[in-house]
């Protein structure tokens, strides 16, 4: 029996680490405050700010607020600190392990200790499938498990924000320095990467980069990526210098949130580690917020939060003198508002929740981008299929990563990306004129390299293990993602208990425009594989879905059966 690569890594890791350090992870009732004054800090009940969620936004806000030594900040996080577990730390730190635990089926469960294990409601746009939705449940939230691509929004999209708010201070130009303040940038190490064409970047996008989040490039590019870049060039998508200066139209290696000093993921802990020694900041983990508490004023004012210890079930409260900041993620932020009495009146009444503020917008307007794409067999290059199907190779590359910070495990698996905006004639042909209302630099489709078999996303490592073993070949995929989705979804509550998972209905592909754009994007990925630049590595005809899937209806049906998302759900308007 062959082990999947990250099972192999876990075994190696456990053999090399004291057992006590492995089992300690779940046994701190409320985890360390960020400094060593444990007793006094844990007894404190009142803070200036109480933040719900230690994810990407929550820890950033906490660290910035705690820069003022006169302000006391508490963060309440339901998950554990992955850094206290050898196995979970390995999975988070290793860039290539981002493909573990992101599958569409519950069987892809190696990261369940730091995942919420959500599933969607049956999706009409996914042929009535119920899809597992990976979401990080740990310090860093989903940034502890995402694909580490670092890019900024287009200038027009941020300027649109300023237009909608009526505040000119929100323009891209006014906020450009803020983007730079949070990161420290390291240019690609071309002597290690040896890539041609070489990764480019815009120095002007990082002129003030001294922040805690490390932005760099993997020490090894995926060998497939240069073929993707040249093929997209051949089919009309130009090379762009960088995705961080306000322009996205083109193809290029993506910068990543990888620490160049050790090739570990950076974004998940950057602000946590930067602030953990401040005596005015405390982070409670294994602490599930059940509701926000309010006073009896009109309108009601948030006073604090009630939470439970997820290890022993005990209850506790924290109070906020200034603000309670809800940063619990796309799904649980609206859920927490609703179980606390803020939301659509019909949902609150049905779940026997006292209505504090009736707001029909809470949990509405969810937008999510889906991924899908064809897979082809290749020769002459190494892909992640080899890691999955060859345990000896996987072990050697694990050692290459841990000892030398080299090899494919330093790579985030999707290091080449591209954005495309369809012109007006194409939109007219696709009956997608609604997309014309977006800013002129807002793309419609993103393309991502995936050096392996993707298929239905059920379990990426098992898919590659079986395909690689059965065929003796390696595989590559170009994924297409909808980045101007018209479909809308909802988040609703199933109970007045915040521990009961919310009802997640992304509404994928329920808008006909999205369906037509998806089919067109899939056809584009096939065009890329037909380019002359791709031919030197192709080893036969399309493997998934195969040439028999050819008509628009067949393509759409295949997309519905195979679409997936990952740690995204970028927008959920909670008003």
Short mmCIF file of C-alpha atoms in Angstrom, two decimals, residues 289-295 300-306 332-345 347-349 351-359 493 495-499:
data_model
loop_
_atom_site.label_atom_id
_atom_site.label_comp_id
_atom_site.label_asym_id
_atom_site.label_seq_id
_atom_site.Cartn_x
_atom_site.Cartn_y
_atom_site.Cartn_z
CA UNK A 289 -18.23 32.84 20.74
CA UNK A 290 -21.91 32.04 21.20
CA UNK A 291 -23.36 35.52 20.98
CA UNK A 292 -22.71 39.22 21.26
CA UNK A 293 -24.15 40.80 24.40
CA UNK A 294 -25.94 44.16 24.16
CA UNK A 295 -27.20 46.82 26.50
CA UNK A 300 -28.58 48.61 21.26
CA UNK A 301 -24.86 48.91 21.91
CA UNK A 302 -22.59 45.86 21.94
CA UNK A 303 -21.10 45.33 25.40
CA UNK A 304 -19.08 42.15 24.94
CA UNK A 305 -19.24 38.49 23.97
CA UNK A 306 -20.27 35.22 25.57
CA UNK A 332 -19.84 32.97 10.74
CA UNK A 333 -19.89 36.76 10.87
CA UNK A 334 -23.50 36.88 9.62
CA UNK A 335 -24.31 33.78 11.67
CA UNK A 336 -23.06 35.44 14.85
CA UNK A 337 -25.03 38.60 14.12
CA UNK A 338 -28.18 36.57 13.60
CA UNK A 339 -27.91 34.40 16.73
CA UNK A 340 -27.27 37.67 18.61
CA UNK A 341 -30.52 39.20 17.31
CA UNK A 342 -29.42 41.19 14.25
CA UNK A 343 -30.72 39.95 10.92
CA UNK A 344 -33.80 39.01 8.90
CA UNK A 345 -36.80 38.98 11.23
CA UNK A 347 -35.06 33.80 10.49
CA UNK A 348 -34.72 35.19 14.00
CA UNK A 349 -38.35 34.46 14.86
CA UNK A 351 -35.19 30.19 15.65
CA UNK A 352 -36.68 31.83 18.77
CA UNK A 353 -34.15 34.63 18.88
CA UNK A 354 -34.99 38.01 20.40
CA UNK A 355 -34.95 40.63 17.64
CA UNK A 356 -32.64 43.46 18.53
CA UNK A 357 -32.25 44.93 15.04
CA UNK A 358 -34.32 43.62 12.12
CA UNK A 359 -32.03 43.81 9.09
CA UNK A 493 -28.95 29.95 10.47
CA UNK A 495 -30.32 27.12 15.09
CA UNK A 496 -29.97 29.79 17.76
CA UNK A 497 -26.79 27.97 18.79
CA UNK A 498 -23.67 29.40 17.13
CA UNK A 499 -22.00 25.99 17.41
#
